[in-house]
Coordinates of C-alpha atoms and ligand atoms in Angstrom, one line a residue:
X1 CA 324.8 -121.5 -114.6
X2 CA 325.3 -117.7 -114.5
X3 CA 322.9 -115.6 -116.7
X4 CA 325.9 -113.3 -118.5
X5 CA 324.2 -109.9 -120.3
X6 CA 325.0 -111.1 -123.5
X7 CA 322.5 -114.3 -122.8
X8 CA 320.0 -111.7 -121.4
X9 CA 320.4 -109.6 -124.9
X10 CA 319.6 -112.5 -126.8
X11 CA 316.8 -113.7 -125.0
X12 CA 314.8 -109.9 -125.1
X13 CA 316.0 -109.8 -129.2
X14 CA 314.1 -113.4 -129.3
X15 CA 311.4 -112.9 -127.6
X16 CA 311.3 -109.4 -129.5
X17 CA 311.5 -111.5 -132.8
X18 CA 309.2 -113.7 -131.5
X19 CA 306.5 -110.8 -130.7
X20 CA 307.1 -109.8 -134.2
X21 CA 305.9 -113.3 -135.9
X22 CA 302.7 -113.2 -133.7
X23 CA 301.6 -110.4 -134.5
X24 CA 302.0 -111.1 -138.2
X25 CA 300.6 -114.8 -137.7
X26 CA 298.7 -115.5 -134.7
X27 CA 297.4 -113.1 -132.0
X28 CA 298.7 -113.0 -128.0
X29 CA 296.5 -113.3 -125.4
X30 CA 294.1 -110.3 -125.4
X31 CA 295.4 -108.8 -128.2
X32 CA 293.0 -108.2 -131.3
X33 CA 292.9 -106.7 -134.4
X34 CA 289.4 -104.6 -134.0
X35 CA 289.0 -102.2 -130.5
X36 CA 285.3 -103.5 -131.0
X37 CA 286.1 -107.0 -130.2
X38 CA 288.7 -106.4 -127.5
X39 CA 285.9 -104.5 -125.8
X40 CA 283.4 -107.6 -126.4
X41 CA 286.3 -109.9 -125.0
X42 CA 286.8 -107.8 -121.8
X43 CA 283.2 -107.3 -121.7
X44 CA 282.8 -111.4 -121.6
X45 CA 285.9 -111.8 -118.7
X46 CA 284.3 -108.9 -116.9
X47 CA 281.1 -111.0 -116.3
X48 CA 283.4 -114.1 -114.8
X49 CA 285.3 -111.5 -113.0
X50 CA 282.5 -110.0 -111.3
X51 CA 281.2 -113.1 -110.0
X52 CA 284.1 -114.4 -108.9
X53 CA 285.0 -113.6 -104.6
X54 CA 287.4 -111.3 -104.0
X55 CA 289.7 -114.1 -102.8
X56 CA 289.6 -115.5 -106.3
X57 CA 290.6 -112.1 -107.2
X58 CA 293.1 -111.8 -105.1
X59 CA 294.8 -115.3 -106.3
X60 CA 294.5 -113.8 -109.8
X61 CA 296.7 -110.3 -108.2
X62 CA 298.9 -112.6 -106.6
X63 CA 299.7 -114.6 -109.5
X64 CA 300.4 -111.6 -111.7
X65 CA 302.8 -110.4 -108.9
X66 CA 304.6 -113.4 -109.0
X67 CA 305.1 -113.2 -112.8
X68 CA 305.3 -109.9 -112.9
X69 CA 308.5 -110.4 -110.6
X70 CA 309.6 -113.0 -112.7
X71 CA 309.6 -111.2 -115.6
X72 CA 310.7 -107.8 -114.4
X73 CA 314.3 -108.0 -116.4
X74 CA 312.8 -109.2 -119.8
X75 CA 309.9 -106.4 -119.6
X76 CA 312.8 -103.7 -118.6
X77 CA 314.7 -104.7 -120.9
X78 CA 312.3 -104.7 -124.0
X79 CA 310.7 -101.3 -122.9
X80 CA 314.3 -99.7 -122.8
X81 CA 314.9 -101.4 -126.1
X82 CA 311.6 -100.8 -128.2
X83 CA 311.2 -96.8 -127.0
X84 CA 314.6 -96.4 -126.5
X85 CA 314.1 -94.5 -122.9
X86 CA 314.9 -94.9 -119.8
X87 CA 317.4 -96.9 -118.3
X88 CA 317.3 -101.2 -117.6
X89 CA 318.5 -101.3 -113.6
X90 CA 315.7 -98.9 -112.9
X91 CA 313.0 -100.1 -114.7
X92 CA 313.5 -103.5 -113.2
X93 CA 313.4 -101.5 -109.9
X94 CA 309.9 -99.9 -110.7
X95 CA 308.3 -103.1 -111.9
X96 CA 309.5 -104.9 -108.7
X97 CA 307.5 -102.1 -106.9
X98 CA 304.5 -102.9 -108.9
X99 CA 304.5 -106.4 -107.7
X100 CA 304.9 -105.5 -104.4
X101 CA 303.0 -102.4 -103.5
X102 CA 300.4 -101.9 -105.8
X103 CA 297.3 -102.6 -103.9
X104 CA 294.9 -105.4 -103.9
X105 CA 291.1 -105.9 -103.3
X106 CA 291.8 -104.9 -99.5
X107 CA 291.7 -101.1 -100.6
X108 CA 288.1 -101.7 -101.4
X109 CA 286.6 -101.1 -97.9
X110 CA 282.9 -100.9 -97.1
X111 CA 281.3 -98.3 -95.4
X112 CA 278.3 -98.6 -92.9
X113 CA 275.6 -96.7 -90.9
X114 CA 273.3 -98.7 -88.5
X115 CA 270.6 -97.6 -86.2
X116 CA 266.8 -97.7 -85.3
X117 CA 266.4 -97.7 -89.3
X118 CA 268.2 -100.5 -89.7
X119 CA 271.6 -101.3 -91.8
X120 CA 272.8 -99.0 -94.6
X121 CA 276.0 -100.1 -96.8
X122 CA 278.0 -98.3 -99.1
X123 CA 279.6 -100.8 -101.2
X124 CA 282.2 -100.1 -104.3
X125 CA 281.5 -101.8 -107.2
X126 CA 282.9 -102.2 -110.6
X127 CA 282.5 -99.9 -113.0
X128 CA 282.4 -102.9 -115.7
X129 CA 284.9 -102.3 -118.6
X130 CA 287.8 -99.5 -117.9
X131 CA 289.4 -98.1 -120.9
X132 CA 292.8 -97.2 -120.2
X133 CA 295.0 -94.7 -122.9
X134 CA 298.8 -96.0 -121.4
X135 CA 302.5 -93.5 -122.2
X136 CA 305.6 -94.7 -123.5
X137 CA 307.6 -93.4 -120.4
X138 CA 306.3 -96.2 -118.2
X139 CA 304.8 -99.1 -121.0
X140 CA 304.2 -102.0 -119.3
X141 CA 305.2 -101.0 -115.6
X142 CA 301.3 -98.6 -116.2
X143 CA 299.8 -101.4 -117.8
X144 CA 300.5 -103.6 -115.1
X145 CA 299.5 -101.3 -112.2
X146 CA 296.3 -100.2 -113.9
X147 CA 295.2 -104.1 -114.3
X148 CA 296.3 -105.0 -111.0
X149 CA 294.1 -102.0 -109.4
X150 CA 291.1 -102.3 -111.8
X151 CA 291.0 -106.2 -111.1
X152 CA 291.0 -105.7 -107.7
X153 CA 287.6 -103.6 -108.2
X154 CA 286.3 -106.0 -110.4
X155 CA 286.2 -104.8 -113.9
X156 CA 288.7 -105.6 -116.7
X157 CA 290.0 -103.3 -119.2
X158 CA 290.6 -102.5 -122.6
X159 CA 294.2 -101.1 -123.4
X160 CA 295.4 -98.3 -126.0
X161 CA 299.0 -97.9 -125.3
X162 CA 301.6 -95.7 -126.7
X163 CA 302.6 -96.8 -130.0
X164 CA 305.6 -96.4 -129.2
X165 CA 305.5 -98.7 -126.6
X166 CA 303.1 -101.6 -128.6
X167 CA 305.0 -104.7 -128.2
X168 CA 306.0 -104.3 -124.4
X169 CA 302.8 -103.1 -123.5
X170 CA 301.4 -106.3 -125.4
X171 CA 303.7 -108.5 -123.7
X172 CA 302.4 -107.2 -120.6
X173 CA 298.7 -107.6 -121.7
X174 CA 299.6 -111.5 -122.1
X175 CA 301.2 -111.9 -119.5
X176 CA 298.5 -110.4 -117.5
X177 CA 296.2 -113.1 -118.9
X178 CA 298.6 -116.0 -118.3
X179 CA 298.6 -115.0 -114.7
X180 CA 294.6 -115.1 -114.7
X181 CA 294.2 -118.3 -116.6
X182 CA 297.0 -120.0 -114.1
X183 CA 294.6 -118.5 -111.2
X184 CA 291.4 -119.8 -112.4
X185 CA 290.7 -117.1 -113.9
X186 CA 289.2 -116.2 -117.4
X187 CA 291.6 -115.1 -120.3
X188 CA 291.0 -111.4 -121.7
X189 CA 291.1 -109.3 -118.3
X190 CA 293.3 -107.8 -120.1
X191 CA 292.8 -106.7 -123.9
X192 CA 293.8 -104.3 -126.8
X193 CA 294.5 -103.9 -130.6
X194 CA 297.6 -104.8 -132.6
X195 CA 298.0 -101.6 -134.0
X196 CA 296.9 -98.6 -131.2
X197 CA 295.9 -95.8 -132.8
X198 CA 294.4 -92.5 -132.7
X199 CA 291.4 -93.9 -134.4
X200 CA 291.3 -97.0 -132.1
X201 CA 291.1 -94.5 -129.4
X202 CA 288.3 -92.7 -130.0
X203 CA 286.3 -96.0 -130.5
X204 CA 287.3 -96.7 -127.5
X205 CA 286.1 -93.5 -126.0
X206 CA 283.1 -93.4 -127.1
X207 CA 281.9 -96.9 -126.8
X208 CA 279.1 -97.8 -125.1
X209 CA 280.5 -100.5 -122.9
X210 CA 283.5 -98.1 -121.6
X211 CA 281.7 -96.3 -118.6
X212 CA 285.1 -94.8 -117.6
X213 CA 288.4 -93.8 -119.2
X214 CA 291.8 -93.8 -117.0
X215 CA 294.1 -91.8 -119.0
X216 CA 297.7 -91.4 -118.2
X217 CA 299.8 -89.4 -119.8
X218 CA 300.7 -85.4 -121.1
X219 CA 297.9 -82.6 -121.3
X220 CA 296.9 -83.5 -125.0
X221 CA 295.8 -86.9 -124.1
X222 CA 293.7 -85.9 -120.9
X223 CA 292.1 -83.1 -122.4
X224 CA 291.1 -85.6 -124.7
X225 CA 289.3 -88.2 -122.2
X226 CA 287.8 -85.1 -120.5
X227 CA 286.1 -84.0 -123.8
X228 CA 284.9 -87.7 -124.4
X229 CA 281.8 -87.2 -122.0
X230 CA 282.2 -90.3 -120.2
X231 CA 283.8 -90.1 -116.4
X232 CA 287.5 -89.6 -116.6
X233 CA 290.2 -90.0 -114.8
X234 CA 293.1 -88.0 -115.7
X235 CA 296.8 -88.5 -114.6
X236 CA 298.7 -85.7 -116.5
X237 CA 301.8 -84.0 -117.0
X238 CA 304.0 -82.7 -114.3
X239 CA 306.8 -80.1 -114.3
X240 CA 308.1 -81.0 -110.6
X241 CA 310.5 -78.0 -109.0
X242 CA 312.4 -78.9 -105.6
X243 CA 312.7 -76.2 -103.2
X244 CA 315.6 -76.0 -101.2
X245 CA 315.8 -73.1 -98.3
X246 CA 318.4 -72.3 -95.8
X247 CA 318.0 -75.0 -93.7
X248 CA 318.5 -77.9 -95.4
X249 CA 321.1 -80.4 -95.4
X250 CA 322.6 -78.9 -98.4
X251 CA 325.1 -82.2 -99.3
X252 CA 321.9 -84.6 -98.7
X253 CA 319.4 -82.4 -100.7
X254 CA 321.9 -82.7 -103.7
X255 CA 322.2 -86.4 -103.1
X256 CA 318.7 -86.7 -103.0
X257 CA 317.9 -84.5 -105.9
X258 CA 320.3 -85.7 -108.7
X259 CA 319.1 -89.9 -106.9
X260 CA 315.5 -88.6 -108.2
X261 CA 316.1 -86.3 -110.8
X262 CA 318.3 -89.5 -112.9
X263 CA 315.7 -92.3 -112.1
X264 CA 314.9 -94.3 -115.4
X265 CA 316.8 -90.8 -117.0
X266 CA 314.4 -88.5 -115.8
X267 CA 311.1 -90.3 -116.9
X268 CA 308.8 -90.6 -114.0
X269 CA 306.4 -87.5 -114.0
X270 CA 306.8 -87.3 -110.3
X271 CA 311.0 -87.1 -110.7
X272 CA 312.6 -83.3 -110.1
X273 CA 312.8 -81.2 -113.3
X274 CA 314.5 -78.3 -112.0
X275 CA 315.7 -76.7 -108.3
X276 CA 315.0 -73.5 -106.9
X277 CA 317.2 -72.8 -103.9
X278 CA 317.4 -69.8 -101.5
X279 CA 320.6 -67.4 -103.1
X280 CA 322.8 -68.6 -100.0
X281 CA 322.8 -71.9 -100.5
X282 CA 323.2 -72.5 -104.6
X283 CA 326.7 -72.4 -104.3
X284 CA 327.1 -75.3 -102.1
X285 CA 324.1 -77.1 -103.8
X286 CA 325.8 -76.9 -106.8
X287 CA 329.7 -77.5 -105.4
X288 CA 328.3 -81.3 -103.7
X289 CA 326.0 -81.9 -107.0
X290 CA 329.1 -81.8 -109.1
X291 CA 332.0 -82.6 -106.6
X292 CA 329.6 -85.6 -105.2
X293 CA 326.8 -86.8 -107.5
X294 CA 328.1 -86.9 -111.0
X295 CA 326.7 -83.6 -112.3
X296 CA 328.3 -82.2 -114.9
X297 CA 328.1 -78.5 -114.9
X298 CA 327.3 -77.2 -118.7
X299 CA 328.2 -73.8 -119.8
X300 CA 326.2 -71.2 -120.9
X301 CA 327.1 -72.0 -124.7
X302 CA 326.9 -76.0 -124.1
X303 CA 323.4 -74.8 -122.3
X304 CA 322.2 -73.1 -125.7
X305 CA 323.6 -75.8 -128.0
X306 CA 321.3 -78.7 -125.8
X307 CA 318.3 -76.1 -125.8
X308 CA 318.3 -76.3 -129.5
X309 CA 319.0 -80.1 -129.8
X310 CA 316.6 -80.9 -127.3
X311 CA 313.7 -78.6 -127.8
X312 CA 312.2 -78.3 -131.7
X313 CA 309.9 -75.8 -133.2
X314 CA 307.3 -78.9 -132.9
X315 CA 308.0 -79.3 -129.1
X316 CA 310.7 -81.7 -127.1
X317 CA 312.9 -83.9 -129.6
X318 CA 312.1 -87.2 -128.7
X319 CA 315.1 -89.1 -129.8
X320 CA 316.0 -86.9 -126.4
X321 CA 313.5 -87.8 -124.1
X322 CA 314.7 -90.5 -121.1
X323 CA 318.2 -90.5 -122.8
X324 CA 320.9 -90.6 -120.1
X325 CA 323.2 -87.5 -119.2
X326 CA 326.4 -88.7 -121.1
X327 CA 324.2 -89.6 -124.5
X328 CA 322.8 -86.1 -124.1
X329 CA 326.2 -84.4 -124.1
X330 CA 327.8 -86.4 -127.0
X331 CA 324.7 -85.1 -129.0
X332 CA 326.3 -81.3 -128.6
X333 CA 329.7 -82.9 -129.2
X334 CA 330.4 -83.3 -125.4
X335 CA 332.6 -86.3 -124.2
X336 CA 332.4 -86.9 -120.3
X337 CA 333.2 -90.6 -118.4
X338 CA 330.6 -92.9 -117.4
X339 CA 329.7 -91.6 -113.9
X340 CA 328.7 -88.4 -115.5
X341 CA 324.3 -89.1 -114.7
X342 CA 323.1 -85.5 -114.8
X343 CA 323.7 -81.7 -116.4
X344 CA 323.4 -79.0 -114.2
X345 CA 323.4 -75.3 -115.1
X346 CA 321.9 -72.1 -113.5
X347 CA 319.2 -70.2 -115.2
X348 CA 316.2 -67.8 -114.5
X349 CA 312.6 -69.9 -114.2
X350 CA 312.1 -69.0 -117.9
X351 CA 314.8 -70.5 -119.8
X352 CA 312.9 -73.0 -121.6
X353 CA 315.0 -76.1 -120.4
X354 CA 314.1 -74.8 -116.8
X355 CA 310.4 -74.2 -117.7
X356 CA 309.5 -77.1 -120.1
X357 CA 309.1 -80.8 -118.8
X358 CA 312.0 -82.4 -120.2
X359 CA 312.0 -86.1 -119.4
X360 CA 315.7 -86.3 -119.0
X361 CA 318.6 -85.4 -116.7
X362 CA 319.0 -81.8 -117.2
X363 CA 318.7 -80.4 -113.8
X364 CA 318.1 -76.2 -114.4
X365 CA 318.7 -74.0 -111.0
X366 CA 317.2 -71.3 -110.4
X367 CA 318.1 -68.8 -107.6
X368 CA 315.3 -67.4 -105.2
X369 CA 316.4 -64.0 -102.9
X370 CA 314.2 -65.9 -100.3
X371 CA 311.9 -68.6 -99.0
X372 CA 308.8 -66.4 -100.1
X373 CA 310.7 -65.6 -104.1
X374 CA 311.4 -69.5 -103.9
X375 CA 307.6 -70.2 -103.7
X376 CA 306.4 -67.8 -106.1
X377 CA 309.2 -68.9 -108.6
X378 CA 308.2 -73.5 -108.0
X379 CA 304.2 -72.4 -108.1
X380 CA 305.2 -70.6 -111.2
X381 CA 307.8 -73.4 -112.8
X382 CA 305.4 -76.2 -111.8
X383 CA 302.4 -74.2 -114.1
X384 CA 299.2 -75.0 -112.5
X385 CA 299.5 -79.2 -113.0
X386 CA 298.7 -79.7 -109.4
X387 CA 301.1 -82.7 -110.0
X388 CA 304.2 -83.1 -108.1
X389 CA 306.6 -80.6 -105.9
X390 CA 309.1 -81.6 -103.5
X391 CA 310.8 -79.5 -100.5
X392 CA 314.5 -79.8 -98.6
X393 CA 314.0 -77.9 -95.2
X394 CA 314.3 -78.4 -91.8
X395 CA 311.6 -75.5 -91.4
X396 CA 308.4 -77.0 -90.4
X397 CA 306.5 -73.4 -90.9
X398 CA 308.1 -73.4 -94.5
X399 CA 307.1 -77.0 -95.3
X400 CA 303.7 -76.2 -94.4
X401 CA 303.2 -73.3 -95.9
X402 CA 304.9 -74.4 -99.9
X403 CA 302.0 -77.5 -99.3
X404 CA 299.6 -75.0 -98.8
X405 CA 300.7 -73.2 -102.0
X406 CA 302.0 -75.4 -104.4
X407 CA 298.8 -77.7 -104.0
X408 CA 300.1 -80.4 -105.4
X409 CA 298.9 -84.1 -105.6
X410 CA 302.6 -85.3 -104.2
X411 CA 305.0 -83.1 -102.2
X412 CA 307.9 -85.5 -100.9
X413 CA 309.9 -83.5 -98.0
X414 CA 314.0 -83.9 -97.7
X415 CA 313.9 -87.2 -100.4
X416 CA 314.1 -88.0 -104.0
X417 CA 310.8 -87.7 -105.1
X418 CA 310.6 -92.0 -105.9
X419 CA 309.7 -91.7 -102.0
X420 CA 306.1 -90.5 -103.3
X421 CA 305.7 -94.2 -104.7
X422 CA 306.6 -95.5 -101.8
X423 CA 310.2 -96.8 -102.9
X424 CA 312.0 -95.6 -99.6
X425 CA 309.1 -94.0 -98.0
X426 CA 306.0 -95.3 -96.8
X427 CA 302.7 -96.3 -98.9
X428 CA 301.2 -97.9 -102.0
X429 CA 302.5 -97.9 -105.5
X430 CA 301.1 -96.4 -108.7
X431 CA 301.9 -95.3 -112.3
X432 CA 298.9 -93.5 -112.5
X433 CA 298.7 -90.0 -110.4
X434 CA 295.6 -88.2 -111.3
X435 CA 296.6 -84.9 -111.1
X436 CA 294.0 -83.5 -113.0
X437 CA 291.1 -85.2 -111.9
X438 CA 292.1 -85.3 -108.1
X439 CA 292.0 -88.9 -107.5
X440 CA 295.9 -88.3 -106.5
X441 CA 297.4 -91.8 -106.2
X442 CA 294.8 -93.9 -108.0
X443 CA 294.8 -97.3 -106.8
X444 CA 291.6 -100.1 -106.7
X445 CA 289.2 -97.7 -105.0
X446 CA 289.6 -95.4 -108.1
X447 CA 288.1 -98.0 -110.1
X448 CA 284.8 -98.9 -108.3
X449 CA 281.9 -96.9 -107.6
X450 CA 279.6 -96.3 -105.0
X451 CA 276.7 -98.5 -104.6
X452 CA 274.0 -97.6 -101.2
X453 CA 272.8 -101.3 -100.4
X454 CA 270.0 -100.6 -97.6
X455 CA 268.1 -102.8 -95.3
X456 CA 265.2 -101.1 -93.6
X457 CA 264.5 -101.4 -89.8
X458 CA 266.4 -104.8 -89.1
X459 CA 270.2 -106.0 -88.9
X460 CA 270.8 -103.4 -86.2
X461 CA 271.9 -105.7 -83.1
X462 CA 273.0 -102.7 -81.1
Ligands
LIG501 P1 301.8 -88.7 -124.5 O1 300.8 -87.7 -124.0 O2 302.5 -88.5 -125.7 O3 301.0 -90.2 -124.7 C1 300.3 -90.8 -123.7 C2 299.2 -91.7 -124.3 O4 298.2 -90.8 -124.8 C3 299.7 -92.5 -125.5 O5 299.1 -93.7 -125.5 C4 299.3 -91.7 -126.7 O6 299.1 -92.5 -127.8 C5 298.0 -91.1 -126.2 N1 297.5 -89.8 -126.8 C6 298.2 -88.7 -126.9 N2 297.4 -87.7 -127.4 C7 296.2 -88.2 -127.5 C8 294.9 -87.7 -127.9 N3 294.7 -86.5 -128.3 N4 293.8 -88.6 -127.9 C9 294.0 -89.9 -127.5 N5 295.1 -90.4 -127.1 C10 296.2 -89.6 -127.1 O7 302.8 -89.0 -123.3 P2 304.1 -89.9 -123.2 O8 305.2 -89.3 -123.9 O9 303.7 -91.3 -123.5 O10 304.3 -89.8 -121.6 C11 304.9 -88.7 -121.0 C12 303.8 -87.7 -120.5 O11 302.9 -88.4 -119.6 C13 304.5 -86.7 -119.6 O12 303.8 -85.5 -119.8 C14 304.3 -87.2 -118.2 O13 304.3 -86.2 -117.2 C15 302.9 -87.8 -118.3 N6 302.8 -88.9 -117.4 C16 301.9 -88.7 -116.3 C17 301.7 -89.7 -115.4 C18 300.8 -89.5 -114.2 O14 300.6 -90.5 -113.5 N7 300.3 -88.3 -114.0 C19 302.4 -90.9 -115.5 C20 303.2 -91.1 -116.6 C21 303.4 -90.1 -117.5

């Protein structure tokens, strides 16, 4: 029988319906009503975890891959429904990539020295239980990837997700512990509270069973974890600027761009926030970005009325943020068809829709007299995050040298930036970039720690 959307609908408003009457009657797997005993419950799995092999682990990964897969629709769809971001096609997309690229317990690799003193080891261990503080911009897709990684190291971890994003992240927190209990595993890898809250937080961040705090999300939330004391690692906000220089293929860099810049409406900290380009080439940029990719080129005054619906005295307007290109415009009274997915204009690098990081497809250009003004203006745009900056050039010396400057945890060259998490280019999946911390792509390795395991004068056969 074919699945229409309508049956879809009704299945996420059920199983949304559903979520509501456990929470008010019984509790889902790993979900509790005090951060103290979701700590004590992870605390308890972590033990079985630990002494579990790593192919036991592994079957544990592999099962939540599988239902992870499985459920990839229904957890797109109720994340686009309960936040009201983003966009369904491409959030099944991202949770696909979870299953399938995040890595495993063969990132945890072993390192060795051996000689006339014998056999020294460096082995990574767990650091027990991981608190992790989870955004609304990537619910259950973060939750997912976090476990997956922190499971593979061998701890489990305690969740406080958005609250925004409650019942899909709690979803995802069952389901988690489904796929562990199918595996042999125990139940409570995963945990967290009903109602995440500032409050919850900080118990969390200052218990004495939490040895390390993963944090992903804007600069108010890692500044936090970094004050807590404990070891942090911090995945923050990004304002990614493409660069695009003379010799680029101009009609590819505008595909490319707008591809990355409308992904899940903008959302992913890594996507492209605003362009400079090189003075020659903005008018063809801009002529293919309309004429090819579904821009829609806003005037000066439609530019000033979405500035002030967007942007608030208290900061961006949320009912804004990872709401598509058409939605946008009919907000300043602006009809456009269906294939409209993005809103171009050209601005100077401090026009705050240019400067700010918007979370949605509003694409400011900015125009550089040169390759050298095109540097200075990204490092400036992308304000010291050390995130994410991507290039279009067919100038090695120029590629090279905006790495050098920009210093940024991800620079994709002459791709949409979704190439950084290895959807169309090469390597491993994540949801958590630790910009701030350095880590870069976190993945099980960022979860263990080093432990020197020495055996004096023997087990060297050389
Ligand atoms: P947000 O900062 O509003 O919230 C993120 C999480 O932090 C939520 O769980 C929130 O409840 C919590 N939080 C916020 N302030 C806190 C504080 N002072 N103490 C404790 N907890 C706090 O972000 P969001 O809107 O959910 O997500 C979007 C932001 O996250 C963007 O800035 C984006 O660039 C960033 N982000 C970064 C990455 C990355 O990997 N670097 C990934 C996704 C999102």
């Amino acid at each position: 029988m074919a699945v229409s959307e309508q049956m879809v609908q009704d299945i996420v408003k059920e199983v949304m319906a559903k979520l509501q009457l456990k929470e008010e009657t019984t509790t889902q797997r790993g979900v509790f009503a005090d951060m103290n005993e979701a700590i004590a419950a992870a605390k308890k799995a972590q033990k079985v975890i630990h002494r579990m092999s790593m192919d036991q682990r592994e079957q544990i990964i592999s099962n939540i891959r599988k239902k992870t897969k499985e459920n990839a629709e229904l957890l797109a769809r109720m994340g686009v429904e309960e936040t009201g971001m983003g966009n369904v096609p491409h959030k099944i997309l991202k949770h696909i990539l979870v299953a399938e690229k995040t890595p495993g317990t063969e990132d945890i690799t072993t390192t060795a020295w051996s000689g006339d003193r014998g056999l020294t080891l460096i082995e990574m261990g767990p650091f027990g239980v991981i608190g992790a503080i989870t955004p609304c911009t990537n619910p259950s897709e973060t939750v997912i990837c976090n476990t997956m990684g922190m499971l593979a190291g061998g701890n489990t971890v305690v969740f406080n997700p958005h609250p925004q994003a409650v019942k899909t992240s709690q979803f995802a927190i069952n389901m988690l512990n489904e796929a562990s209990l199918e595996a042999g595993g125990p139940d409570n890898i995963a945990c967290t509270v009903m109602k995440p809250t500032m409050d919850s937080s900080a118990v969390m961040m200052s218990h004495p069973d939490i040895q390390l705090i993963a944090a992903t999300g804007g600069p108010g939330v890692v500044t936090a974890v970094l004050s807590s004391g404990r070891r942090g690692i911090g995945a923050g906000a990004g304002n990614p600027p493409a660069l695009v220089d003379e010799t680029a293929d101009i009609r590819k860099a505008a595909e490319d761009i707008v591809n990355g810049c409308t992904f899940d409406n903008n959302l992913p900290c890594i996507a492209e926030k605003e362009v400079v380009a090189v003075d020659s080439v903005v008018s063809e940029l801009m002529h293919y970005m309309v004429s090819e990719q579904g821009c829609y080129l806003a005037s000066p005054e439609e530019v000033k009325k979405l500035e002030e619906t967007v942007l608030t005295p208290k900061g961006l307007n949320r009912k804004c943020v990872g709401r598509d290109a058409k939605t946008l415009l009919s907000m300043i009274g602006v009809t456009v068809p269906d294939n409209i997915r993005c809103i171009i204009f050209e601005g100077k690098k401090e026009d705050k829709l240019i400067a700010e990081e918007l979370m949605m497809p509003i694409l400011g250009i900015v125009r550089a007299k040169d390759f050298e003004d095109a540097v200075e203006q990204a490092v400036w745009l992308e304000h010291g995050n050390r995130h994410s900056a991507h290039i279009h050039s067919k100038n090695v010396d120029h590629i090279t040298t905006y790495a050098k400057v920009i210093d940024t945890a991800i620079l994709v060259k002459n791709a949409p930036s979704y190439a950084a998490l290895g959807f169309g280019g090469e390597g491993y999946c994540t949801f958590t970039i630790a910009s701030r911390t350095g880590e870069g792509l976190t993945s099980a390795k960022s979860f263990t720690k080093q432990r020197r395991c020495v055996m004096s004068d023997s087990l060297c056969i050389r």
